[in-house]
PDB file of C-alpha atoms and ligand atoms in Angstrom:
ATOM      1  CA  MET A   1      -6.122 -17.382   2.629  1.00 93.00           C
ATOM      2  CA  THR A   2      -2.502 -17.323   1.952  1.00 93.00           C
ATOM      3  CA  SER A   3      -0.843 -14.424   0.008  1.00 92.00           C
ATOM      4  CA  GLU A   4      -0.614 -16.410  -2.878  1.00 93.00           C
ATOM      5  CA  GLN A   5      -4.476 -17.728  -3.352  1.00 95.00           C
ATOM      6  CA  TYR A   6      -5.334 -13.952  -2.666  1.00 96.00           C
ATOM      7  CA  TYR A   7      -2.910 -13.059  -5.534  1.00 96.00           C
ATOM      8  CA  ASP A   8      -4.574 -15.826  -7.965  1.00 95.00           C
ATOM      9  CA  GLY A   9      -7.964 -14.337  -7.005  1.00 96.00           C
ATOM     10  CA  CYS A  10      -6.840 -10.479  -8.019  1.00 96.00           C
ATOM     11  CA  LYS A  11      -4.959 -11.794 -11.017  1.00 95.00           C
ATOM     12  CA  ARG A  12      -8.196 -13.557 -12.729  1.00 95.00           C
ATOM     13  CA  THR A  13     -10.077 -10.157 -12.892  1.00 95.00           C
ATOM     14  CA  TRP A  14      -6.633  -8.310 -13.975  1.00 96.00           C
ATOM     15  CA  SER A  15      -6.296  -6.421 -16.850  1.00 93.00           C
ATOM     16  CA  ASN A  16      -2.960  -7.047 -18.681  1.00 84.00           C
ATOM     17  CA  LYS A  17      -2.833  -3.881 -20.793  1.00 89.00           C
ATOM     18  CA  GLY A  18      -0.828  -1.652 -20.221  1.00 90.00           C
ATOM     19  CA  ASP A  19       2.144  -0.897 -17.531  1.00 95.00           C
ATOM     20  CA  ASN A  20       1.744  -3.109 -14.549  1.00 95.00           C
ATOM     21  CA  LEU A  21       3.666  -0.901 -12.140  1.00 96.00           C
ATOM     22  CA  GLU A  22       1.446   2.001 -13.087  1.00 96.00           C
ATOM     23  CA  HIS A  23      -1.662   0.578 -13.245  1.00 97.00           C
ATOM     24  CA  CYS A  24      -1.597  -0.322  -9.527  1.00 97.00           C
ATOM     25  CA  VAL A  25       0.247   2.964  -8.321  1.00 97.00           C
ATOM     26  CA  TYR A  26      -2.766   4.675 -10.298  1.00 97.00           C
ATOM     27  CA  GLY A  27      -5.427   1.825  -8.746  1.00 98.00           C
ATOM     28  CA  LEU A  28      -3.941   2.956  -5.039  1.00 98.00           C
ATOM     29  CA  ILE A  29      -4.447   6.475  -5.433  1.00 98.00           C
ATOM     30  CA  THR A  30      -7.757   6.128  -7.156  1.00 98.00           C
ATOM     31  CA  GLU A  31      -8.978   4.024  -4.338  1.00 98.00           C
ATOM     32  CA  SER A  32      -7.439   6.053  -1.731  1.00 98.00           C
ATOM     33  CA  ALA A  33      -9.225   8.989  -2.847  1.00 98.00           C
ATOM     34  CA  GLU A  34     -12.683   7.241  -2.729  1.00 98.00           C
ATOM     35  CA  ILE A  35     -11.895   6.638   1.145  1.00 98.00           C
ATOM     36  CA  LEU A  36     -11.101  10.640   1.810  1.00 97.00           C
ATOM     37  CA  ASP A  37     -14.241  11.289  -0.228  1.00 97.00           C
ATOM     38  CA  MET A  38     -15.853   9.760   2.271  1.00 96.00           C
ATOM     39  CA  LEU A  39     -14.290  11.352   5.287  1.00 96.00           C
ATOM     40  CA  LYS A  40     -15.049  14.748   3.575  1.00 97.00           C
ATOM     41  CA  LYS A  41     -18.867  13.663   3.242  1.00 96.00           C
ATOM     42  CA  HIS A  42     -18.617  12.574   7.095  1.00 96.00           C
ATOM     43  CA  LYS A  43     -16.330  15.711   7.641  1.00 96.00           C
ATOM     44  CA  PHE A  44     -18.057  18.637   5.942  1.00 97.00           C
ATOM     45  CA  TYR A  45     -21.617  17.420   4.866  1.00 97.00           C
ATOM     46  CA  GLY A  46     -22.297  15.574   8.118  1.00 97.00           C
ATOM     47  CA  ARG A  47     -22.721  12.138   6.696  1.00 96.00           C
ATOM     48  CA  GLU A  48     -22.186   9.091   8.563  1.00 96.00           C
ATOM     49  CA  LEU A  49     -19.191   7.066   8.675  1.00 94.00           C
ATOM     50  CA  ASP A  50     -19.911   4.320   6.157  1.00 92.00           C
ATOM     51  CA  MET A  51     -18.094   1.635   7.672  1.00 95.00           C
ATOM     52  CA  VAL A  52     -18.902  -0.627   5.251  1.00 96.00           C
ATOM     53  CA  ASN A  53     -17.870   1.208   2.039  1.00 95.00           C
ATOM     54  CA  LEU A  54     -14.452   1.986   4.009  1.00 96.00           C
ATOM     55  CA  ARG A  55     -13.827  -2.109   4.608  1.00 97.00           C
ATOM     56  CA  GLU A  56     -14.678  -1.959   0.831  1.00 98.00           C
ATOM     57  CA  GLU A  57     -11.764   0.224  -0.176  1.00 98.00           C
ATOM     58  CA  LEU A  58      -9.577  -1.070   1.953  1.00 98.00           C
ATOM     59  CA  GLY A  59     -10.130  -4.551  -0.022  1.00 98.00           C
ATOM     60  CA  ASP A  60      -9.739  -2.501  -3.531  1.00 98.00           C
ATOM     61  CA  LEU A  61      -6.484  -1.367  -1.773  1.00 98.00           C
ATOM     62  CA  GLU A  62      -5.293  -5.193  -1.121  1.00 98.00           C
ATOM     63  CA  TYR A  63      -6.182  -5.780  -4.942  1.00 98.00           C
ATOM     64  CA  TYR A  64      -3.383  -3.383  -5.955  1.00 98.00           C
ATOM     65  CA  MET A  65      -1.320  -3.790  -3.160  1.00 98.00           C
ATOM     66  CA  SER A  66      -1.482  -7.603  -4.054  1.00 97.00           C
ATOM     67  CA  ILE A  67      -0.612  -7.251  -7.841  1.00 97.00           C
ATOM     68  CA  LEU A  68       2.036  -4.872  -7.516  1.00 97.00           C
ATOM     69  CA  TYR A  69       4.206  -7.253  -4.590  1.00 97.00           C
ATOM     70  CA  LYS A  70       4.095  -9.665  -7.241  1.00 96.00           C
ATOM     71  CA  GLU A  71       4.942  -7.239  -9.972  1.00 95.00           C
ATOM     72  CA  ILE A  72       8.370  -5.974  -8.133  1.00 96.00           C
ATOM     73  CA  GLY A  73       9.090  -8.962  -6.846  1.00 95.00           C
ATOM     74  CA  TYR A  74       8.218  -8.056  -3.424  1.00 96.00           C
ATOM     75  CA  SER A  75       5.943  -9.561  -0.682  1.00 94.00           C
ATOM     76  CA  GLN A  76       3.317  -8.188   1.744  1.00 94.00           C
ATOM     77  CA  ASP A  77       5.623 -10.390   4.830  1.00 94.00           C
ATOM     78  CA  GLU A  78       8.740  -8.109   3.622  1.00 96.00           C
ATOM     79  CA  ALA A  79       7.259  -5.138   3.533  1.00 96.00           C
ATOM     80  CA  ARG A  80       5.695  -5.494   6.845  1.00 95.00           C
ATOM     81  CA  ILE A  81       9.251  -6.458   8.206  1.00 96.00           C
ATOM     82  CA  ASP A  82      11.074  -3.985   6.666  1.00 96.00           C
ATOM     83  CA  ASN A  83       8.552  -1.645   7.309  1.00 95.00           C
ATOM     84  CA  ILE A  84       8.675  -2.150  11.231  1.00 95.00           C
ATOM     85  CA  ALA A  85      12.430  -2.194  11.169  1.00 94.00           C
ATOM     86  CA  LYS A  86      12.460   1.305   9.555  1.00 92.00           C
ATOM     87  CA  LEU A  87      10.196   2.370  11.909  1.00 91.00           C
ATOM     88  CA  SER A  88      11.460   1.193  15.388  1.00 90.00           C
ATOM     89  CA  LYS A  89      15.342   2.672  13.816  1.00 89.00           C
ATOM     90  CA  ARG A  90      13.415   5.691  13.284  1.00 87.00           C
ATOM     91  CA  TYR A  91      11.164   6.081  16.399  1.00 88.00           C
ATOM     92  CA  PRO A  92      13.247   3.632  18.921  1.00 86.00           C
ATOM     93  CA  ASP A  93      10.744   4.567  21.891  1.00 83.00           C
ATOM     94  CA  LYS A  94       8.034   5.604  20.275  1.00 81.00           C
ATOM     95  CA  PHE A  95       6.174   7.981  17.670  1.00 79.00           C
ATOM     96  CA  LYS A  96       7.769  11.817  18.080  1.00 78.00           C
ATOM     97  CA  ASP A  97       7.077  15.211  16.084  1.00 76.00           C
ATOM     98  CA  LYS A  98      10.690  15.501  15.170  1.00 73.00           C
ATOM     99  CA  VAL A  99      13.057  12.984  14.175  1.00 69.00           C
ATOM    100  CA  VAL A 100      16.371  12.606  12.761  1.00 64.00           C
ATOM    101  CA  ARG A 101      16.154  10.851   9.186  1.00 71.00           C
ATOM    102  CA  ASP A 102      19.227   8.767   8.107  1.00 73.00           C
ATOM    103  CA  VAL A 103      17.802   6.787   5.083  1.00 72.00           C
ATOM    104  CA  GLU A 104      20.780   5.871   3.616  1.00 72.00           C
ATOM    105  CA  ASP A 105      21.155   3.640   7.068  1.00 73.00           C
ATOM    106  CA  GLU A 106      17.465   2.949   6.713  1.00 71.00           C
ATOM    107  CA  LEU A 107      17.662   1.700   3.439  1.00 70.00           C
ATOM    108  CA  SER A 108      20.882   0.212   3.902  1.00 73.00           C
ATOM    109  CA  HIS A 109      19.463  -3.430   3.948  1.00 69.00           C
ATOM    110  CA  ILE A 110      17.923  -3.242   0.709  1.00 70.00           C
ATOM    111  CA  ASP A 111      19.682  -5.020  -2.050  1.00 67.00           C
ATOM    112  CA  ASN A 112      20.621  -2.137  -4.976  1.00 64.00           C
ATOM    113  CA  LYS A 113      19.702  -4.705  -7.606  1.00 59.00           C
ATOM    114  CA  PRO A 114      16.855  -4.086  -9.974  1.00 58.00           C
ATOM    115  CA  ILE A 115      13.795  -5.678  -8.737  1.00 60.00           C
ATOM    116  CA  ILE A 116      11.326  -4.476 -11.174  1.00 63.00           C
ATOM    117  CA  LYS A 117      10.657  -7.101 -13.597  1.00 57.00           C
ATOM    118  CA  GLY A 118      12.623  -7.052 -16.772  1.00 49.00           C
ATOM    119  CA  LEU A 119      15.170  -4.779 -15.298  1.00 45.00           C
TER     120      LEU A 119
HETATM  121 MG1   MG B   1     -13.056   0.950  -4.799  1.00 64.58          MG
END
């Protein structure tokens, strides 16, 4: 399934009431909280990790990410490329606890024009 096909599937059930950007951020936080709640129940209440539920929640996160990418004129592929470029600069060899960040340099490839629709 392509990103466009997936987006079309997500759009079918999307509510267009209110601000889409805000709606997506609320959705990402609440779906992440569902994963956190599952981990809490595993760590503190001794429940088995529910991998089926974890997969379902990851899908819910994908749903909001798909809508969010389209809303800001960005794509999953672009996000992946930008993220790997950032991590490669920040951690040239491998992850280290202490790193000196140069945020301006990390973000220098990003165009400064507004990317949110309507701006
Ligand atoms: Mg969910």
